[in-house]
mmCIF file of C-alpha atoms in Angstrom:
data_model
loop_
_atom_site.group_PDB
_atom_site.id
_atom_site.type_symbol
_atom_site.label_atom_id
_atom_site.label_comp_id
_atom_site.label_asym_id
_atom_site.label_seq_id
_atom_site.Cartn_x
_atom_site.Cartn_y
_atom_site.Cartn_z
ATOM 1 C CA MET A 1430 0.133 0.104 0.039
ATOM 2 C CA ASN A 1431 2.870 2.568 0.818
ATOM 3 C CA TYR A 1432 4.480 1.542 -2.418
ATOM 4 C CA LEU A 1433 1.142 2.582 -4.214
ATOM 5 C CA ILE A 1434 0.985 5.903 -2.204
ATOM 6 C CA LEU A 1435 4.580 6.629 -3.370
ATOM 7 C CA LEU A 1436 3.299 6.117 -6.996
ATOM 8 C CA GLY A 1437 0.544 8.289 -6.994
ATOM 9 C CA ILE A 1438 2.481 10.955 -5.218
ATOM 10 C CA LEU A 1439 5.044 10.533 -7.782
ATOM 11 C CA GLY A 1440 2.631 10.617 -10.653
ATOM 12 C CA LEU A 1441 1.039 13.946 -9.476
ATOM 13 C CA PHE A 1442 4.415 15.546 -9.352
ATOM 14 C CA ALA A 1443 5.159 14.571 -13.018
ATOM 15 C CA LEU A 1444 1.585 15.368 -14.432
ATOM 16 C CA GLY A 1445 2.475 19.120 -12.690
ATOM 17 C CA GLN A 1446 5.584 19.655 -14.658
ATOM 18 C CA LYS A 1447 5.380 21.672 -17.523
ATOM 19 C CA THR A 1448 7.117 20.367 -20.777
ATOM 20 C CA ARG A 1449 9.481 22.472 -21.222
ATOM 21 C CA PRO A 1450 9.173 24.055 -24.826
ATOM 22 C CA ASN A 1451 11.550 24.144 -27.522
ATOM 23 C CA TRP A 1452 12.406 27.813 -28.932
ATOM 24 C CA VAL A 1453 12.140 27.831 -32.739
ATOM 25 C CA SER A 1454 9.141 25.254 -32.526
ATOM 26 C CA GLU A 1455 6.983 27.368 -30.152
ATOM 27 C CA ILE A 1456 7.994 30.604 -32.452
ATOM 28 C CA LYS A 1457 6.680 28.625 -35.628
ATOM 29 C CA SER A 1458 3.165 27.278 -33.364
ATOM 30 C CA THR A 1459 2.914 31.077 -32.475
ATOM 31 C CA LEU A 1460 3.278 32.102 -36.144
ATOM 32 C CA ILE A 1461 1.227 29.348 -37.986
ATOM 33 C CA LYS A 1462 -1.911 30.682 -35.819
ATOM 34 C CA LEU A 1463 -1.490 33.970 -36.551
ATOM 35 C CA MET A 1464 -0.176 34.205 -40.410
ATOM 36 C CA VAL A 1465 -4.019 34.371 -41.932
ATOM 37 C CA PRO A 1466 -4.082 34.457 -45.563
ATOM 38 C CA GLY A 1467 -4.839 38.671 -46.398
ATOM 39 C CA ALA A 1468 -3.521 39.398 -42.510
ATOM 40 C CA ASP A 1469 -3.239 43.140 -42.256
ATOM 41 C CA ARG A 1470 0.380 43.845 -41.691
ATOM 42 C CA ARG A 1471 0.218 47.519 -40.718
ATOM 43 C CA LEU A 1472 1.668 48.741 -37.742
ATOM 44 C CA PHE A 1473 -0.210 51.789 -38.007
ATOM 45 C CA SER A 1474 -3.634 52.403 -39.868
ATOM 46 C CA GLY A 1475 -3.467 56.410 -39.871
ATOM 47 C CA PHE A 1476 -1.450 59.619 -39.908
ATOM 48 C CA THR A 1477 -2.556 63.169 -39.569
ATOM 49 C CA GLN A 1478 0.729 65.346 -40.940
ATOM 50 C CA ALA A 1479 -0.409 68.587 -39.211
ATOM 51 C CA THR A 1480 0.108 66.795 -35.502
ATOM 52 C CA PHE A 1481 2.679 64.402 -36.497
ATOM 53 C CA SER A 1482 0.390 61.955 -34.998
ATOM 54 C CA TRP A 1483 -0.424 58.252 -35.825
ATOM 55 C CA ILE A 1484 -3.266 55.574 -34.991
ATOM 56 C CA ARG A 1485 -2.109 51.913 -33.859
ATOM 57 C CA ASN A 1486 -3.737 49.405 -36.673
ATOM 58 C CA SER A 1487 -6.506 47.251 -34.144
ATOM 59 C CA ALA A 1488 -6.136 44.815 -36.820
ATOM 60 C CA SER A 1489 -2.318 44.344 -37.493
ATOM 61 C CA TRP A 1490 -1.539 40.535 -37.629
ATOM 62 C CA VAL A 1491 1.168 40.689 -34.324
ATOM 63 C CA ARG A 1492 -1.065 42.844 -32.139
ATOM 64 C CA MET A 1493 -0.430 40.587 -29.865
ATOM 65 C CA PHE A 1494 3.052 41.893 -29.140
ATOM 66 C CA ASN A 1495 4.042 44.964 -28.059
ATOM 67 C CA TRP A 1496 5.505 47.435 -30.654
ATOM 68 C CA THR A 1497 5.170 50.777 -28.832
ATOM 69 C CA GLY A 1498 9.112 50.650 -28.382
ATOM 70 C CA VAL A 1499 9.438 50.844 -32.119
ATOM 71 C CA SER A 1500 9.499 54.434 -33.564
ATOM 72 C CA ALA A 1501 6.683 55.613 -35.696
ATOM 73 C CA GLY A 1502 8.706 58.042 -37.394
ATOM 74 C CA ILE A 1503 11.531 60.299 -37.800
ATOM 75 C CA ASN A 1504 11.404 63.952 -38.764
ATOM 76 C CA GLY A 1505 13.686 64.740 -41.940
ATOM 77 C CA LEU A 1506 14.006 61.389 -43.285
ATOM 78 C CA GLY A 1507 10.865 61.285 -45.776
ATOM 79 C CA GLY A 1508 9.294 58.340 -43.926
ATOM 80 C CA VAL A 1509 12.402 55.873 -44.122
ATOM 81 C CA GLY A 1510 14.606 54.698 -41.711
ATOM 82 C CA GLY A 1511 14.002 53.574 -38.238
ATOM 83 C CA GLY A 1512 14.523 53.741 -34.381
ATOM 84 C CA THR A 1513 14.143 51.310 -31.341
ATOM 85 C CA LEU A 1514 14.121 51.700 -27.459
ATOM 86 C CA ILE A 1515 16.802 50.067 -25.669
ATOM 87 C CA SER A 1516 16.541 52.228 -22.690
ATOM 88 C CA ARG A 1517 14.419 55.019 -21.415
ATOM 89 C CA ARG A 1518 17.071 57.568 -22.912
ATOM 90 C CA HIS A 1519 18.878 55.535 -26.094
ATOM 91 C CA VAL A 1520 17.581 54.415 -29.744
ATOM 92 C CA LEU A 1521 19.151 51.633 -31.810
ATOM 93 C CA PHE A 1522 19.827 53.070 -35.413
ATOM 94 C CA ALA A 1523 21.756 51.977 -38.349
ATOM 95 C CA ASN A 1524 24.814 54.132 -38.646
ATOM 96 C CA HIS A 1525 24.763 54.502 -42.194
ATOM 97 C CA VAL A 1526 21.446 56.542 -42.474
ATOM 98 C CA PRO A 1527 21.726 60.127 -43.265
ATOM 99 C CA TYR A 1528 19.987 61.463 -40.103
ATOM 100 C CA PRO A 1529 19.280 65.143 -40.054
ATOM 101 C CA ALA A 1530 21.435 67.487 -38.211
ATOM 102 C CA ARG A 1531 21.206 67.142 -34.095
ATOM 103 C CA PRO A 1532 18.698 67.608 -32.695
ATOM 104 C CA PHE A 1533 15.833 66.100 -34.765
ATOM 105 C CA ASP A 1534 12.881 64.772 -34.250
ATOM 106 C CA ILE A 1535 11.509 60.917 -33.312
ATOM 107 C CA PHE A 1536 8.128 59.677 -32.462
ATOM 108 C CA PHE A 1537 6.930 56.917 -30.615
ATOM 109 C CA LEU A 1538 3.200 55.675 -29.879
ATOM 110 C CA ASN A 1539 1.896 53.708 -27.081
ATOM 111 C CA ALA A 1540 -0.893 51.021 -26.828
ATOM 112 C CA ASP A 1541 -3.663 53.949 -26.861
ATOM 113 C CA SER A 1542 -2.139 55.807 -30.114
ATOM 114 C CA ARG A 1543 -0.995 58.825 -27.861
ATOM 115 C CA THR A 1544 1.985 60.070 -29.911
ATOM 116 C CA PHE A 1545 5.143 61.249 -27.785
ATOM 117 C CA ASN A 1546 7.973 63.204 -29.465
ATOM 118 C CA TYR A 1547 11.603 63.182 -28.754
ATOM 119 C CA LYS A 1548 14.642 65.221 -29.795
ATOM 120 C CA VAL A 1549 17.511 63.114 -30.401
ATOM 121 C CA THR A 1550 20.591 65.345 -29.375
ATOM 122 C CA ASN A 1551 23.535 62.751 -30.387
ATOM 123 C CA VAL A 1552 24.131 59.741 -32.730
ATOM 124 C CA GLN A 1553 27.296 57.361 -31.779
ATOM 125 C CA GLN A 1554 28.917 54.712 -33.874
ATOM 126 C CA VAL A 1555 29.542 51.467 -32.242
ATOM 127 C CA GLY A 1556 33.245 50.917 -33.179
ATOM 128 C CA SER A 1557 33.728 50.444 -36.648
ATOM 129 C CA THR A 1558 29.960 49.024 -37.107
ATOM 130 C CA ASP A 1559 26.787 49.939 -38.410
ATOM 131 C CA ILE A 1560 25.119 50.108 -35.207
ATOM 132 C CA ALA A 1561 24.793 53.563 -33.734
ATOM 133 C CA ILE A 1562 23.277 54.685 -30.620
ATOM 134 C CA GLY A 1563 21.107 57.574 -30.445
ATOM 135 C CA THR A 1564 20.457 59.835 -27.240
ATOM 136 C CA LEU A 1565 16.880 61.261 -26.169
ATOM 137 C CA ASP A 1566 16.649 64.613 -24.997
ATOM 138 C CA LYS A 1567 14.397 63.120 -21.769
ATOM 139 C CA ASP A 1568 13.829 59.849 -20.870
ATOM 140 C CA ALA A 1569 10.945 57.840 -22.908
ATOM 141 C CA ASP A 1570 7.425 57.804 -21.360
ATOM 142 C CA PRO A 1571 7.010 54.616 -18.979
ATOM 143 C CA SER A 1572 3.851 53.630 -21.719
ATOM 144 C CA LEU A 1573 6.303 52.690 -24.299
ATOM 145 C CA ILE A 1574 8.456 49.652 -24.047
ATOM 146 C CA VAL A 1575 12.386 49.347 -23.910
ATOM 147 C CA TYR A 1576 13.202 46.121 -25.490
ATOM 148 C CA ARG A 1577 14.954 43.510 -24.114
ATOM 149 C CA VAL A 1578 17.995 41.299 -25.956
ATOM 150 C CA LEU A 1579 18.905 37.764 -25.735
ATOM 151 C CA PRO A 1580 21.053 36.522 -23.120
ATOM 152 C CA ASP A 1581 24.635 35.359 -23.855
ATOM 153 C CA ASN A 1582 23.924 32.200 -23.668
ATOM 154 C CA TRP A 1583 21.429 32.087 -26.474
ATOM 155 C CA ALA A 1584 22.811 29.467 -28.691
ATOM 156 C CA GLN A 1585 22.290 26.568 -26.176
ATOM 157 C CA TYR A 1586 18.626 27.261 -27.002
ATOM 158 C CA ILE A 1587 18.669 26.633 -30.668
ATOM 159 C CA ALA A 1588 20.128 23.857 -33.012
ATOM 160 C CA ASN A 1589 23.028 25.271 -34.217
ATOM 161 C CA LYS A 1590 26.702 24.483 -35.779
ATOM 162 C CA ALA A 1591 29.188 26.482 -34.532
ATOM 163 C CA GLU A 1592 32.829 26.603 -35.651
ATOM 164 C CA SER A 1593 35.928 28.686 -34.899
ATOM 165 C CA PHE A 1594 37.472 30.430 -37.453
ATOM 166 C CA ASN A 1595 40.720 32.548 -37.806
ATOM 167 C CA ARG A 1596 40.870 34.066 -41.272
ATOM 168 C CA MET A 1597 43.568 36.794 -41.930
ATOM 169 C CA GLY A 1598 44.011 37.643 -38.402
ATOM 170 C CA VAL A 1599 40.422 37.974 -37.599
ATOM 171 C CA ALA A 1600 39.353 35.267 -34.887
ATOM 172 C CA GLY A 1601 35.452 34.242 -34.276
ATOM 173 C CA THR A 1602 33.074 31.761 -34.490
ATOM 174 C CA LEU A 1603 30.416 30.838 -37.355
ATOM 175 C CA TYR A 1604 27.004 29.843 -36.186
ATOM 176 C CA ALA A 1605 24.453 28.243 -38.774
ATOM 177 C CA PHE A 1606 20.662 27.761 -37.520
ATOM 178 C CA VAL A 1607 17.620 28.757 -38.528
ATOM 179 C CA LEU A 1608 15.713 31.370 -36.244
ATOM 180 C CA PRO A 1609 12.364 32.679 -37.349
ATOM 181 C CA VAL A 1610 12.088 36.618 -36.797
ATOM 182 C CA LEU A 1611 9.718 39.285 -37.378
ATOM 183 C CA TYR A 1612 10.968 42.703 -38.806
ATOM 184 C CA THR A 1613 9.574 45.948 -39.806
ATOM 185 C CA GLY A 1614 10.576 48.009 -42.929
ATOM 186 C CA GLN A 1615 10.121 51.900 -44.011
ATOM 187 C CA ASP A 1616 6.580 51.093 -44.575
ATOM 188 C CA ARG A 1617 6.092 49.839 -41.031
ATOM 189 C CA LYS A 1618 4.801 46.650 -42.006
ATOM 190 C CA VAL A 1619 5.676 43.511 -40.447
ATOM 191 C CA SER A 1620 6.966 40.652 -42.286
ATOM 192 C CA THR A 1621 8.745 37.302 -41.347
ATOM 193 C CA ALA A 1622 12.349 36.093 -42.108
ATOM 194 C CA ASP A 1623 15.219 33.699 -41.181
ATOM 195 C CA VAL A 1624 18.017 34.182 -39.553
ATOM 196 C CA ILE A 1625 20.415 31.571 -40.732
ATOM 197 C CA SER A 1626 23.551 32.361 -39.940
ATOM 198 C CA ILE A 1627 26.178 34.968 -37.803
ATOM 199 C CA ALA A 1628 29.688 35.406 -38.641
ATOM 200 C CA TYR A 1629 32.097 38.201 -38.490
ATOM 201 C CA GLY A 1630 29.164 39.757 -36.456
ATOM 202 C CA LEU A 1631 26.886 40.285 -39.413
ATOM 203 C CA ALA A 1632 23.711 37.887 -39.786
ATOM 204 C CA GLY A 1633 22.027 36.886 -42.553
ATOM 205 C CA VAL A 1634 18.672 36.835 -43.141
ATOM 206 C CA ASN A 1635 16.401 34.872 -45.786
ATOM 207 C CA ILE A 1636 12.634 34.612 -46.758
ATOM 208 C CA PRO A 1637 11.236 31.950 -44.394
ATOM 209 C CA ALA A 1638 11.736 28.361 -45.026
ATOM 210 C CA PHE A 1639 8.590 27.164 -43.392
ATOM 211 C CA GLU A 1640 4.819 27.353 -44.682
ATOM 212 C CA PRO A 1641 2.725 29.640 -44.493
ATOM 213 C CA ALA A 1642 5.433 32.227 -43.472
ATOM 214 C CA ARG A 1643 6.525 32.104 -46.809
ATOM 215 C CA ALA A 1644 4.002 34.393 -47.805
ATOM 216 C CA PHE A 1645 4.863 36.818 -45.253
ATOM 217 C CA GLY A 1646 8.290 37.222 -45.955
ATOM 218 C CA ASP A 1647 9.866 40.007 -48.578
ATOM 219 C CA GLY A 1648 13.193 41.552 -49.383
ATOM 220 C CA LEU A 1649 15.077 44.181 -48.054
ATOM 221 C CA ARG A 1650 14.884 47.823 -50.248
ATOM 222 C CA GLY A 1651 16.618 51.137 -49.428
ATOM 223 C CA GLY A 1652 15.040 53.165 -46.982
ATOM 224 C CA ASP A 1653 14.390 50.277 -44.679
ATOM 225 C CA SER A 1654 17.808 50.666 -42.800
ATOM 226 C CA GLY A 1655 17.677 51.075 -39.032
ATOM 227 C CA ASN A 1656 14.097 49.298 -38.559
ATOM 228 C CA PRO A 1657 14.104 46.245 -36.020
ATOM 229 C CA ILE A 1658 14.817 42.699 -36.168
ATOM 230 C CA PHE A 1659 12.810 40.603 -33.265
ATOM 231 C CA ALA A 1660 13.212 37.295 -32.106
ATOM 232 C CA MET A 1661 10.356 35.873 -29.821
ATOM 233 C CA LEU A 1662 9.837 34.488 -26.852
ATOM 234 C CA GLY A 1663 6.587 33.567 -26.020
ATOM 235 C CA ASN A 1664 4.514 37.015 -26.476
ATOM 236 C CA GLU A 1665 7.635 39.022 -25.676
ATOM 237 C CA LEU A 1666 9.596 40.491 -28.923
ATOM 238 C CA VAL A 1667 13.510 40.493 -28.186
ATOM 239 C CA LEU A 1668 15.717 42.715 -30.186
ATOM 240 C CA LEU A 1669 18.360 41.220 -32.421
ATOM 241 C CA GLY A 1670 19.605 44.066 -34.122
ATOM 242 C CA ALA A 1671 18.509 46.421 -36.950
ATOM 243 C CA TRP A 1672 18.788 46.414 -40.888
ATOM 244 C CA TYR A 1673 22.046 47.238 -42.179
ATOM 245 C CA THR A 1674 21.794 46.096 -46.360
ATOM 246 C CA GLY A 1675 19.472 44.330 -48.657
ATOM 247 C CA PRO A 1676 20.650 40.919 -50.530
ATOM 248 C CA ASN A 1677 23.987 40.023 -50.645
ATOM 249 C CA LEU A 1678 26.403 37.180 -49.783
ATOM 250 C CA GLY A 1679 23.861 34.334 -51.080
ATOM 251 C CA TYR A 1680 21.015 35.902 -48.697
ATOM 252 C CA THR A 1681 17.248 36.674 -49.920
ATOM 253 C CA VAL A 1682 16.260 39.220 -47.516
ATOM 254 C CA GLY A 1683 19.564 40.896 -45.890
ATOM 255 C CA THR A 1684 21.958 41.377 -43.525
ATOM 256 C CA PHE A 1685 22.368 43.209 -40.341
ATOM 257 C CA PRO A 1686 24.913 43.581 -37.237
ATOM 258 C CA TRP A 1687 24.202 40.921 -34.472
ATOM 259 C CA LEU A 1688 23.409 43.131 -31.191
ATOM 260 C CA LEU A 1689 25.141 40.954 -28.724
ATOM 261 C CA ASP A 1690 28.379 41.191 -30.388
ATOM 262 C CA GLN A 1691 29.030 44.774 -29.520
ATOM 263 C CA LYS A 1692 26.922 44.539 -26.060
ATOM 264 C CA LEU A 1693 30.028 45.574 -24.144
ATOM 265 C CA ALA A 1694 30.619 48.693 -26.693
ATOM 266 C CA ILE A 1695 26.739 49.607 -26.561
ATOM 267 C CA GLU A 1696 26.749 49.480 -22.858
ATOM 268 C CA THR A 1697 29.986 51.773 -22.603
ATOM 269 C CA ILE A 1698 27.897 54.469 -24.872
ATOM 270 C CA MET A 1699 24.601 53.984 -22.892
ATOM 271 C CA GLY A 1700 26.232 54.264 -19.606
ATOM 272 C CA GLN A 1701 24.094 51.425 -18.413
ATOM 273 C CA LYS A 1702 23.419 47.844 -18.671
ATOM 274 C CA LEU A 1703 21.137 46.553 -21.665
ATOM 275 C CA GLN A 1704 17.948 44.261 -20.367
ATOM 276 C CA VAL A 1705 18.222 40.993 -20.849
ATOM 277 C CA ALA A 1706 15.813 38.217 -21.841
ATOM 278 C CA ASN A 1707 14.883 35.428 -19.545
ATOM 279 C CA MET A 1708 15.249 32.506 -21.468
ATOM 280 C CA SER A 1709 15.041 29.816 -18.674
ATOM 281 C CA GLY A 1710 11.782 28.570 -19.566
ATOM 282 C CA LEU A 1711 13.148 26.866 -22.632
ATOM 283 C CA ASN A 1712 14.413 23.510 -23.297
ATOM 284 C CA ARG A 1713 18.655 23.816 -23.931
ATOM 285 C CA ILE A 1714 19.576 22.066 -27.275
ATOM 286 C CA ALA A 1715 23.416 22.818 -26.729
#
């Protein structure tokens, strides 16, 4: 009888344990539920020129995610370019974008369609990369999200092939994998893609390999630079970087500097730590 009681307790314990999900499988499962044919990909459904104000699109196919830290526009760029909050006072940019003379205006929109206008007082390049950090004239409103980045051990949660290299005096690690991501372009529409590799700090991006995500993938074009690329952790968007360039080196979408590759340099410019996402609930692959 005692053995039966013990077995019963062990059985209840096992039933109470949640299966730790596979990161990529969880992302694909989420996307498949959202990718309805003809889905509205726009983040914003209206814009008023006179007041520089936007209306958030309540019908967006990715409305379950928080997009309030993605800029609605930058005055002086003619609608192109993008910026993303990485702290209350700092914005991720692409360095090669010809941002206006400082200070210039950047706009963010909260969940209630209230538009916030901030001045970018400084833009500083991170080393020799295409990553640039913009500084705002004041802290961003608490209703706007500051995005977190992946932890340093992110590769343990994804099936990948990692190889060390040392070429022409440059040492590093080449990662090959498939990570479904969401990204925006100059038209502020949300598309899908697969990040498939990281080498020399640059990530390569292709059209999604699985259906129906392929129908939601687009190539990169001029003016998309600086707009963000996100991985997904449940219903959280985690910032990977910002667009750098269009198709090259065999990639069908584009490339971007992997944010974590410059984490320490970015934190030095900011004078504070980047916020880091929690992946502990996921199954470790490697």
